[in-house]
Coordinates of C-alpha atoms and ligand atoms in Angstrom, one line a residue:
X782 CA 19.9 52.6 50.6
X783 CA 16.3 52.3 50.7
X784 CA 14.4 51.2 47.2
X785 CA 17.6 49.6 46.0
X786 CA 16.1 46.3 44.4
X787 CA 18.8 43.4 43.3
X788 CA 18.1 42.3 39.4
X789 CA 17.2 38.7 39.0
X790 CA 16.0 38.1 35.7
X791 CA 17.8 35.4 34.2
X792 CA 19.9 35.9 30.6
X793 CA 18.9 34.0 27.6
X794 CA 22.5 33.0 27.1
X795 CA 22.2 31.1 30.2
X796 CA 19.3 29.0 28.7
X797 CA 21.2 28.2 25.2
X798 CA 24.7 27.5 27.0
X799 CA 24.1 26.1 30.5
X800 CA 20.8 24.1 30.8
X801 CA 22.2 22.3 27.7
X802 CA 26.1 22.0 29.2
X803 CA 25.0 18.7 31.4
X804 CA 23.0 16.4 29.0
X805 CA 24.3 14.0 26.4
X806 CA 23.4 14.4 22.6
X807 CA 21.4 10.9 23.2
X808 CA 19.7 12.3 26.4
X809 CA 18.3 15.4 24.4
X810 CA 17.1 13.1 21.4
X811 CA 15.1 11.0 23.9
X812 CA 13.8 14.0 25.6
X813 CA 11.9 15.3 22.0
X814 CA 11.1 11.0 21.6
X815 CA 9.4 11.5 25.5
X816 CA 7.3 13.9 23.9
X817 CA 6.3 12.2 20.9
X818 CA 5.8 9.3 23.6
X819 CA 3.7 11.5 25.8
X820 CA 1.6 12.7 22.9
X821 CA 0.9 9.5 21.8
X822 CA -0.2 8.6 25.8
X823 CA -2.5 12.1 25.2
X824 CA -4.0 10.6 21.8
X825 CA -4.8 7.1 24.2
X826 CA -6.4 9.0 27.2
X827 CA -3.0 8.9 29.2
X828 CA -3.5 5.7 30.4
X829 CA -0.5 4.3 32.7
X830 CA 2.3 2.6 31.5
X831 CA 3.3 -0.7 33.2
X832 CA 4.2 -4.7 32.7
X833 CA 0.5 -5.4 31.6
X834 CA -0.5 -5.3 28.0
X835 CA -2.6 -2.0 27.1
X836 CA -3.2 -0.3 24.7
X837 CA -2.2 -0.9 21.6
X838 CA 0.3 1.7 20.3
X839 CA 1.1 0.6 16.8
X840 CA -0.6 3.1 14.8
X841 CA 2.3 5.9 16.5
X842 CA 5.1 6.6 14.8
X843 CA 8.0 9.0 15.8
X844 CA 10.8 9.2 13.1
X845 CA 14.6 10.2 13.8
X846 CA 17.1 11.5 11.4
X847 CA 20.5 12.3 12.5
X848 CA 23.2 12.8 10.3
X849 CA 26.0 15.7 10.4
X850 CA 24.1 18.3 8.9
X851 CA 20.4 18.0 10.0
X852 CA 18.8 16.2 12.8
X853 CA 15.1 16.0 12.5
X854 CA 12.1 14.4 14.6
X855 CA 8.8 13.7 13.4
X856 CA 5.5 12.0 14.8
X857 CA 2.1 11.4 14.5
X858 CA 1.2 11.3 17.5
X859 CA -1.7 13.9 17.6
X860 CA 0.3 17.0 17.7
X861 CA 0.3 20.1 19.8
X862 CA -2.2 23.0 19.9
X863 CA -1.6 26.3 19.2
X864 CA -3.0 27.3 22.3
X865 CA -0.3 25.0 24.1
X866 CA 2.1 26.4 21.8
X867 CA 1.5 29.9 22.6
X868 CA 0.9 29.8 26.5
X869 CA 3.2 27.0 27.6
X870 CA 5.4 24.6 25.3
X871 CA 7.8 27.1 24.6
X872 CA 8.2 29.0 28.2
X873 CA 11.7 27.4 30.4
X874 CA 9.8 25.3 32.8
X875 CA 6.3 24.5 33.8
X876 CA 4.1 27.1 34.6
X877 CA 2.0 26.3 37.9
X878 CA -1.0 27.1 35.8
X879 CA -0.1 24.4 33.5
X880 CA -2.0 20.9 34.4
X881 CA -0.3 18.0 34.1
X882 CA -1.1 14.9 31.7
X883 CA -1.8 12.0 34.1
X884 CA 1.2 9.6 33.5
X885 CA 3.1 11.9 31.4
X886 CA 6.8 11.7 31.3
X887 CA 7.2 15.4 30.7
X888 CA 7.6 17.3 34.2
X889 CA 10.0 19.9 34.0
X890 CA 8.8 22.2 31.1
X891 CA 12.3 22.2 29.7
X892 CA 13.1 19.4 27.6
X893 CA 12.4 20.3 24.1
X894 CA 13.9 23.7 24.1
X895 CA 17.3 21.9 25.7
X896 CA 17.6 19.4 23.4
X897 CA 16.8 22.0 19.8
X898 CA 19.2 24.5 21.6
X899 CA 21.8 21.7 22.5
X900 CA 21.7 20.3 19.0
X901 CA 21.7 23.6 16.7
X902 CA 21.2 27.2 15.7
X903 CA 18.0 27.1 13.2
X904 CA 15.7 25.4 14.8
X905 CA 11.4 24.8 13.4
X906 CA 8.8 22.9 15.5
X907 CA 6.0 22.7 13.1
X908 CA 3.0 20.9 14.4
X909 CA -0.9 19.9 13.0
X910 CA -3.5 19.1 15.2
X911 CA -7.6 18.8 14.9
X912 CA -8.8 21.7 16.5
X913 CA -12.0 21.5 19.1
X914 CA -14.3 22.4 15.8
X915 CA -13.2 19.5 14.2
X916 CA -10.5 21.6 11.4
X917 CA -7.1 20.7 11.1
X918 CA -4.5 23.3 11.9
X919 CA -0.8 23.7 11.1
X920 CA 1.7 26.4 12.7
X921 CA 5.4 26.4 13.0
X922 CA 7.4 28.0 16.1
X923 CA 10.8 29.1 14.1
X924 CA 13.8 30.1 16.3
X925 CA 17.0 31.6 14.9
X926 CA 18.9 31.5 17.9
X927 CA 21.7 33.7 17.2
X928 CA 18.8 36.5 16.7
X929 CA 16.5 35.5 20.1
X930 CA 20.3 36.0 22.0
X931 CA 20.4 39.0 20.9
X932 CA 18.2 40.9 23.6
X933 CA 17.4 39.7 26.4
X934 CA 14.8 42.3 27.3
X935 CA 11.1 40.5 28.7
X936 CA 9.1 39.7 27.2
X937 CA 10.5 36.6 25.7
X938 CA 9.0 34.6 23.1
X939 CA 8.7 33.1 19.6
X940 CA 7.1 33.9 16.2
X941 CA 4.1 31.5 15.6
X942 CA 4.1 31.2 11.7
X943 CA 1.5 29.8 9.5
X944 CA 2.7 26.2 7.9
X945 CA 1.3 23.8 5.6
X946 CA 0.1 20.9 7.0
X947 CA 2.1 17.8 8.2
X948 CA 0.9 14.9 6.4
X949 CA -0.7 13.4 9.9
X950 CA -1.4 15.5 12.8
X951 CA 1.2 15.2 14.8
X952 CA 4.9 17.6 15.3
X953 CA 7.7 18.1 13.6
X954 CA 11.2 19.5 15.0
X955 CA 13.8 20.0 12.9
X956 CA 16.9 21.5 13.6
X957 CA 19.9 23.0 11.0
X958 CA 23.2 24.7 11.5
X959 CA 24.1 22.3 14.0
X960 CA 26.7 23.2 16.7
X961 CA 30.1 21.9 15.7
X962 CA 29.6 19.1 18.7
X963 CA 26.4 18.2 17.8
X964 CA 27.6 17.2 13.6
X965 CA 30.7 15.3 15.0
X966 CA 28.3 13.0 17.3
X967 CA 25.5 13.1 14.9
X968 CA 27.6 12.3 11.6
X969 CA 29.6 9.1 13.2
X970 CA 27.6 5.9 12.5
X971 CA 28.6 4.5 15.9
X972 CA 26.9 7.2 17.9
X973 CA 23.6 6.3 15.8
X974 CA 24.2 2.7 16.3
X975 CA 24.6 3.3 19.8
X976 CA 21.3 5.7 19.9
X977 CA 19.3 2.8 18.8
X978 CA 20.4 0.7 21.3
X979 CA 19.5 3.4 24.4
X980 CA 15.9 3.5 22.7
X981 CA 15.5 -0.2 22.1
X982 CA 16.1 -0.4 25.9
X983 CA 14.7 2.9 27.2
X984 CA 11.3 2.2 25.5
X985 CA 11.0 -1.3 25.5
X986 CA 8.0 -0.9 27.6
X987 CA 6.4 1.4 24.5
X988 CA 8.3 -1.0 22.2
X989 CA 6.2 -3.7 23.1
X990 CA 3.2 -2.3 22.7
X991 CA 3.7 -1.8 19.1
X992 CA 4.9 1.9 19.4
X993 CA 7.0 2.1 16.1
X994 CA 10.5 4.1 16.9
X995 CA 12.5 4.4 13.5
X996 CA 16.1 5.8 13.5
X997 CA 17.2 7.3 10.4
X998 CA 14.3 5.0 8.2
X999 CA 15.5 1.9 10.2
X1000 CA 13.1 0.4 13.1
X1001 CA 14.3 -0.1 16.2
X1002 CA 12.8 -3.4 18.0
X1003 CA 12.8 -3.2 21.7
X1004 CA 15.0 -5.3 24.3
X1005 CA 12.9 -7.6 26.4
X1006 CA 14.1 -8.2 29.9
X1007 CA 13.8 -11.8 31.0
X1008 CA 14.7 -13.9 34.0
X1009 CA 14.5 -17.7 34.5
X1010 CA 12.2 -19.6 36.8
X1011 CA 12.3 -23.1 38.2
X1012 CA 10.9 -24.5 41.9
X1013 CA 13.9 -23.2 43.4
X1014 CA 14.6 -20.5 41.3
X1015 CA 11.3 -17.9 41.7
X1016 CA 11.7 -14.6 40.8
X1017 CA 10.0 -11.9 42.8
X1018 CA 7.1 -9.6 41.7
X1019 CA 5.8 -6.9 44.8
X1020 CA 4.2 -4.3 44.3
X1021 CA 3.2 -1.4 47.0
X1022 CA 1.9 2.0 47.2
X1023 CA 4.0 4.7 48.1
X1024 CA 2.9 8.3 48.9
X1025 CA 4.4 11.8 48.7
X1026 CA 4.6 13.2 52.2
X1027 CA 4.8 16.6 51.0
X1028 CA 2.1 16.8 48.9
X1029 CA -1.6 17.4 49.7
X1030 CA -3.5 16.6 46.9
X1031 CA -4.4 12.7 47.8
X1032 CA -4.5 12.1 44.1
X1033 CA -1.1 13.9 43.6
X1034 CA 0.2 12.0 46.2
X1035 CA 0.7 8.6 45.1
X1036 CA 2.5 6.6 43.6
X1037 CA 2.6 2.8 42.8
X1038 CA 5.8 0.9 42.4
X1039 CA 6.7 -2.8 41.5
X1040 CA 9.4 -4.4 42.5
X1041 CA 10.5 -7.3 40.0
X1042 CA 13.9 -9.4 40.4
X1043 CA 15.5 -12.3 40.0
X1044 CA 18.1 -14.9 38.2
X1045 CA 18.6 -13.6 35.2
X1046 CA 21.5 -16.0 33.6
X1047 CA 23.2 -17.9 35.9
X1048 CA 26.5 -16.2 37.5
X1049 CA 30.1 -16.6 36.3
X1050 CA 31.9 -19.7 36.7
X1051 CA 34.8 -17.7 37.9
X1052 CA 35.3 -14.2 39.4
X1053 CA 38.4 -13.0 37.1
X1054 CA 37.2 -10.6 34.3
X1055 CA 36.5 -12.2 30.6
X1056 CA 37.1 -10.6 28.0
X1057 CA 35.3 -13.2 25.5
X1058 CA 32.1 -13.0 27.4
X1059 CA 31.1 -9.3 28.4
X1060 CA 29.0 -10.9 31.0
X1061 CA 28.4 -8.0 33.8
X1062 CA 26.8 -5.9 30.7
X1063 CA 23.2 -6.1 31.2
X1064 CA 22.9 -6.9 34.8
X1065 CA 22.2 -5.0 37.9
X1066 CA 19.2 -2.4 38.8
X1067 CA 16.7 -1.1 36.2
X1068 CA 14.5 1.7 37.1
X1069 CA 11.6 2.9 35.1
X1070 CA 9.2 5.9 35.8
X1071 CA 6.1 5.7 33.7
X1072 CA 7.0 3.1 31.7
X1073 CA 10.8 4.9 30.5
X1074 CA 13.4 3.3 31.5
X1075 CA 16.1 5.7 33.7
X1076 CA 18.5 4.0 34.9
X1077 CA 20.1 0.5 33.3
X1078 CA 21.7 -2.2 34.5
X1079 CA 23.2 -0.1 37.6
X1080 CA 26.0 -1.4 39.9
X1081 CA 26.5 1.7 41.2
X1082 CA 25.8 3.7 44.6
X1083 CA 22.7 5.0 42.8
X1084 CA 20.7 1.5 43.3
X1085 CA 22.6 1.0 46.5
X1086 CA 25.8 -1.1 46.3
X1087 CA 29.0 0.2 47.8
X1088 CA 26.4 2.2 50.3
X1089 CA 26.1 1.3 54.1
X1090 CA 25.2 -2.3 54.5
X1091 CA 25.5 -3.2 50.6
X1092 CA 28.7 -4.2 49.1
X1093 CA 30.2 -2.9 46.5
X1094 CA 28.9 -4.6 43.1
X1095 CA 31.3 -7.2 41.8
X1096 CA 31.3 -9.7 39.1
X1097 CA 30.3 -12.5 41.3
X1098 CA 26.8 -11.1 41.3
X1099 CA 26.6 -10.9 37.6
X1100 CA 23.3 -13.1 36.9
X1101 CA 20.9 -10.4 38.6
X1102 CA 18.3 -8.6 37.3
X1103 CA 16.0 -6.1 39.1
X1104 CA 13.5 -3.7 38.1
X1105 CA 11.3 -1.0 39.9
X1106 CA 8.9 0.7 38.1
X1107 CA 7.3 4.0 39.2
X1108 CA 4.0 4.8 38.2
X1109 CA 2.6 7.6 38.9
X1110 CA -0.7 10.0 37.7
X1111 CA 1.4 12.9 38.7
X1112 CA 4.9 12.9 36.9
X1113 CA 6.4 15.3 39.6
X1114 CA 6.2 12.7 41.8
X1115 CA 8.3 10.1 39.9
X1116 CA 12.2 10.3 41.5
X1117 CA 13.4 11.6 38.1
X1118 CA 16.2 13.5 37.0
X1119 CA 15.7 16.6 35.0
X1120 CA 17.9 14.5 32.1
X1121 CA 16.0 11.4 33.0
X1122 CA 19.1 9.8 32.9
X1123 CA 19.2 8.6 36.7
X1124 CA 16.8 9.0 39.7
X1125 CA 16.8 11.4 42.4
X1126 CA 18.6 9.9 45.2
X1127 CA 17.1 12.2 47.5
X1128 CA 14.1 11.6 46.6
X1129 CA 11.9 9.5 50.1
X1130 CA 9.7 7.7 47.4
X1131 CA 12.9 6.5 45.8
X1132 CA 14.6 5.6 49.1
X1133 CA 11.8 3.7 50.5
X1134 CA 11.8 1.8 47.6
X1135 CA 15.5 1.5 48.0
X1136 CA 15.4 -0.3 51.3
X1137 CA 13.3 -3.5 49.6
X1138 CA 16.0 -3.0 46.6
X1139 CA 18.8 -3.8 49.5
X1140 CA 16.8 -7.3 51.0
X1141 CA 16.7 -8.6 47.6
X1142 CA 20.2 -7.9 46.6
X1143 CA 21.3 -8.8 49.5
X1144 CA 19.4 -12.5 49.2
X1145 CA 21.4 -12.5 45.8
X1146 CA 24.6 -12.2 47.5
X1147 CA 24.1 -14.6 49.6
X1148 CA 23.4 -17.1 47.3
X1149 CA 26.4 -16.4 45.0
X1150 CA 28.6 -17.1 47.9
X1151 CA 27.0 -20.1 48.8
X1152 CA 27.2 -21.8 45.3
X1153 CA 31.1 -21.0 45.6
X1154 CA 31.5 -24.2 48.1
X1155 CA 29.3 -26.4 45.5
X1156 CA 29.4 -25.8 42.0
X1157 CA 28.4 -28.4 40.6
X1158 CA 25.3 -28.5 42.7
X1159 CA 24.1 -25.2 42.0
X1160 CA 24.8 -25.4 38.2
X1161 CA 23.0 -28.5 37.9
X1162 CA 19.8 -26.5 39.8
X1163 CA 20.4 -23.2 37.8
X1164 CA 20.8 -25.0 34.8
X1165 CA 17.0 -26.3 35.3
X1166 CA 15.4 -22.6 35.4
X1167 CA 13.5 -21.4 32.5
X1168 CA 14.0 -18.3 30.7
X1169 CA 10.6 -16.1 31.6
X1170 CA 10.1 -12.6 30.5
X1171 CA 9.5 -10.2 33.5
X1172 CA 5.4 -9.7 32.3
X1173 CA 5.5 -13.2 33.6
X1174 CA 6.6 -13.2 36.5
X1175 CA 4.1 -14.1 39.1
X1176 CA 3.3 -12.0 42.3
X1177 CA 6.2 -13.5 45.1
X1178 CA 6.8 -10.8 47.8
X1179 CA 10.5 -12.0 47.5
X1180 CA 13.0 -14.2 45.2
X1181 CA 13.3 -17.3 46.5
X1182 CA 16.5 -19.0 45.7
X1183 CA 17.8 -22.6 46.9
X1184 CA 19.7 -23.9 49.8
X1185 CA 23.1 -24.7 48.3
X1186 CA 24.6 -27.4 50.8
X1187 CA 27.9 -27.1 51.6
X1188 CA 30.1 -29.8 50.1
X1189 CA 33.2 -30.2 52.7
X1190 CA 36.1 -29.3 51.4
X1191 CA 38.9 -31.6 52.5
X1192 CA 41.6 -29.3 53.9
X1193 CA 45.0 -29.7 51.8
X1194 CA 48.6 -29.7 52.8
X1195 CA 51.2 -28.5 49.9
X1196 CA 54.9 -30.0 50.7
X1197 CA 58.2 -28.5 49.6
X1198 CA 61.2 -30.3 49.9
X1199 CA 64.6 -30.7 47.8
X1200 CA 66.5 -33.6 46.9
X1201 CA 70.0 -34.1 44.9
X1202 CA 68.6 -34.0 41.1
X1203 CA 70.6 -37.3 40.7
X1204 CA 68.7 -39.4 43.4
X1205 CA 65.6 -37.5 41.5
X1206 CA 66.4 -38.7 38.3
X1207 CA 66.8 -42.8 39.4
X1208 CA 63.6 -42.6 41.2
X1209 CA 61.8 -41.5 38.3
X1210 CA 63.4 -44.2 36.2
X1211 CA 62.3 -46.7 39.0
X1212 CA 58.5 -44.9 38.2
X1213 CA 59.1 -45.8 34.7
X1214 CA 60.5 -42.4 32.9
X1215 CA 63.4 -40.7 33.8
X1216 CA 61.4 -37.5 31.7
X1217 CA 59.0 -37.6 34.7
X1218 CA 58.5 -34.1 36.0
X1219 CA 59.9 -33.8 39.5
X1220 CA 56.3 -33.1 40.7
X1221 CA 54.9 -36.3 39.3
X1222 CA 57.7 -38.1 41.3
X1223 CA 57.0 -36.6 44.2
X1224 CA 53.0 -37.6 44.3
X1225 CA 53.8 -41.0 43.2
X1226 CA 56.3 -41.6 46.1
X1227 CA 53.7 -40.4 48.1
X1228 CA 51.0 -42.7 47.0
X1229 CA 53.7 -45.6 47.2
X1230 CA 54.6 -44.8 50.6
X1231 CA 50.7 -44.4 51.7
X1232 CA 49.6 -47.4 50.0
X1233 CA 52.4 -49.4 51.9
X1234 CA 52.4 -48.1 55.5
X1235 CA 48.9 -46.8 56.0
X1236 CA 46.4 -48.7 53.3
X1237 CA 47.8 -52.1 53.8
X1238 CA 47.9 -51.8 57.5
Ligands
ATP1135 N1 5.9 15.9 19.9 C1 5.0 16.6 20.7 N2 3.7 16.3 20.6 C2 2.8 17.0 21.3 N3 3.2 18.0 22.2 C3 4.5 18.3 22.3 C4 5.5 17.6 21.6 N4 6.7 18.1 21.9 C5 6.4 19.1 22.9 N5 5.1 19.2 23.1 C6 4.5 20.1 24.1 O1 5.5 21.0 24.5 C7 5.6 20.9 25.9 C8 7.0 21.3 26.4 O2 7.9 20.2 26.1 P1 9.2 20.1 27.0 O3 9.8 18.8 26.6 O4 9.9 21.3 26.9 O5 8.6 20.0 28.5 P2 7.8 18.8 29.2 O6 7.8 17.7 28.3 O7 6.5 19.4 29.7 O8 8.7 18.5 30.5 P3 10.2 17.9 30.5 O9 11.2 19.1 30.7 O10 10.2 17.0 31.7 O11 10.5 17.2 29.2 C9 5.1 19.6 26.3 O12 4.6 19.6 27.7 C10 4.0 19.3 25.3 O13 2.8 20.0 25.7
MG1136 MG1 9.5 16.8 27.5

């Protein structure tokens, strides 16, 4: 048995059917936007992404079509160079040699090739860049799929082809002969409507900094998150630095996060669901890692509730907004998913941060119970906050939130009791009706019977 080796290189069916088997349509599209987004960061001198304003990203645009057919991307945002092209954009995962882009959002090394091979069969990345001598160069990358599957002999790779330029420098991916999933989500108006609404939200960070996000010719105009201040009502703002423990590169170490949270609208009136206002929608946990949102509005064991020592989210908390944003220099750091669709529970950075998530929630809690045993009070001081939008909010290690003082309920006793309906029926006549409801009757024989034997006293 001795120079027996076990085979372990990987098939190229497994990359075209099961690295694209766990990601939505929507997830794959924002993948190829992140890297629009990142090149745009490139073009800016990757400077990080957080509340402040910086740079301004107006002059980027990335362009989506998506219709049952063809699905197309296309930026300007500087391009990529053949040398990338040909040693690293198109391998299955990051290459140690590869450096990072300080505050990228790229990490893995695998989203573009997930989201053309999710979406279709004939796929082209054409890109133009200004090379280091100042020329502008154009190339496509053209991959027939149903060809590259068919050998799976190393080594892999992709045709680089001459192209004509793109009309800025910048890259171009567009993708035919969708798979049959891909033109029923991509041909139905409600998936695009509800596309625009993930990127509105997802970028709104980029959004606001003038980043211009068009799906199919329309622009899409970023959410902005906003949560209402008065003296009682302060939102929070912390920020910390947290470190990697298993990293030794100091630089690649850290990361910074902020904590922001607060009253975003005040809570529901009552606790039974309504259908007229979809109040719960946009409340709970937000988390962003360089400046992309992650995770939205989360009520789920993700951010914390139903774990040990939270409750489970319920609609009485409705009115709360938090968000925790990751920054780091080094994007493996950030507690991402590889579909940047959640964060890595396991993650320390992320549980750490989790821990502050809990106080705060749990100060929120507290509050909507109190307000329970005085409504009127606490509308009357929820009703004075202002609307403020989270750039804003002022440094505050944690919300504050008012003392709500108990009103004292008077303790109630309900009485049952049957009479003949005739005897019924002559005392309400003696009250003035004999169409009295019985009930009526009772309180008022009550309050005559109090007002004789215990108020005249
Ligand atoms: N629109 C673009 N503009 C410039 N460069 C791009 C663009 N799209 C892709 N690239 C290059 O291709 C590389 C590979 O992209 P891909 O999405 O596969 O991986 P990644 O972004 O590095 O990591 P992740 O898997 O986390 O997305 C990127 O790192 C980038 O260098
Ligand atoms: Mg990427």
């Amino acid at each position: 048995m001795n120079n027996k080796t076990a085979k372990a290189y990987p098939t190229k069916t497994f990359f075209v059917t099961m690295i694209t088997r766990d990601i939505t349509f929507e997830d794959c599209i924002l993948d190829l936007i992140d890297n629009s987004v990142d090149g745009a960061s490139r073009s800016e001198g990757n400077p990080p992404i957080n509340l402040d304003d910086g740079d301004d990203l107006s002059k980027y645009r990335i362009s989506i079509v998506a219709s049952s057919d063809k699905f197309s991307i296309t930026d300007n945002c500087g391009g990529m160079t053949l040398n990338n092209a040909a040693d690293h954009a198109f391998s299955f995962g990051r290459r140690t040699s590869e450096a990072y882009d300080a505050y990228s959002i790229g990490v893995y090394g695998i989203g573009m090739k997930r989201a053309a091979f999710k979406l279709g069969r004939n796929i082209r990345v054409r890109s133009t860049f200004t090379d280091t001598d100042g020329s502008r160069t154009a190339f496509v990358v053209p991959i027939d799929v149903a060809e590259w599957l068919n050998n799976d002999d190393p080594p892999w790779d992709f045709d680089i082809d001459d192209a004509e330029d793109l009309d800025e420098n910048g890259v171009e991916v567009v993708v035919q002969e969708l798979t049959r999933e891909a033109q029923t989500a991509l041909g139905n108006p409600e998936f695009v409507e509800n596309l625009r609404r993930i990127i509105a939200r997802d970028y709104s960070l980029y959004l606001r900094r003038g980043l211009n996000i068009l799906v199919n010719d329309r622009a899409v105009d970023g959410i902005s998150i906003e949560l209402r201040k008065s003296d009682e009502f302060v939102p929070m703002r912390n920020h910390y630095e947290d470190e990697l423990e298993d990293e030794s590169d100091p630089e690649n170490k850290k990361v910074s996060v902020e904590i922001i949270a607060g009253m975003a609208a005040p809570p529901p009136e009552s606790t039974e669901p309504d259908d007229k206002i979809d109040g719960e929608k946009g409340f709970g946990w937000y988390v962003a890692c360089n400046g992309r949102i992650v995770l939205a509005a989360d009520k789920s064991a993700v951010s914390g509730w139903g774990t040990p020592n939270w409750p489970q989210w319920h609609r009485q908390y409705t009115g709360f907004i938090g968000i925790v944003l990751f920054t780091a220099s080094n994007a493996a750091a950030l507690p991402l998913t590889t579909t940047k669709r959640s964060v890595d529970v396991s993650s320390n950075t992320f549980i750490r941060a989790r821990l502050r998530m809990r106080d705060v929630s749990k100060r929120w809690i507290a509050y909507t119970n109190a307000r329970k045993y005085n409504l009127a009070n606490a509308k009357k001081k929820e009703d004075k906050a202002a609307v403020i939008s989270i750039q804003n909010v002022e440094n505050q290690p944690t919300i504050q939130l008012p003392m709500i003082p108990k009103q004292r309920i008077e303790r109630r006793a309900n009485v049952h009791y049957s009479v003949p309906v005739s005897k019924m029926k002559q005392l309400a006549k003696g009250f003035g009706s004999i169409q009295m409801p019985y009930r009526e009757v009772g309180l008022k024989s009550f309050e005559y019977a109090y007002e004789d034997l215990v108020e005249d006293e």
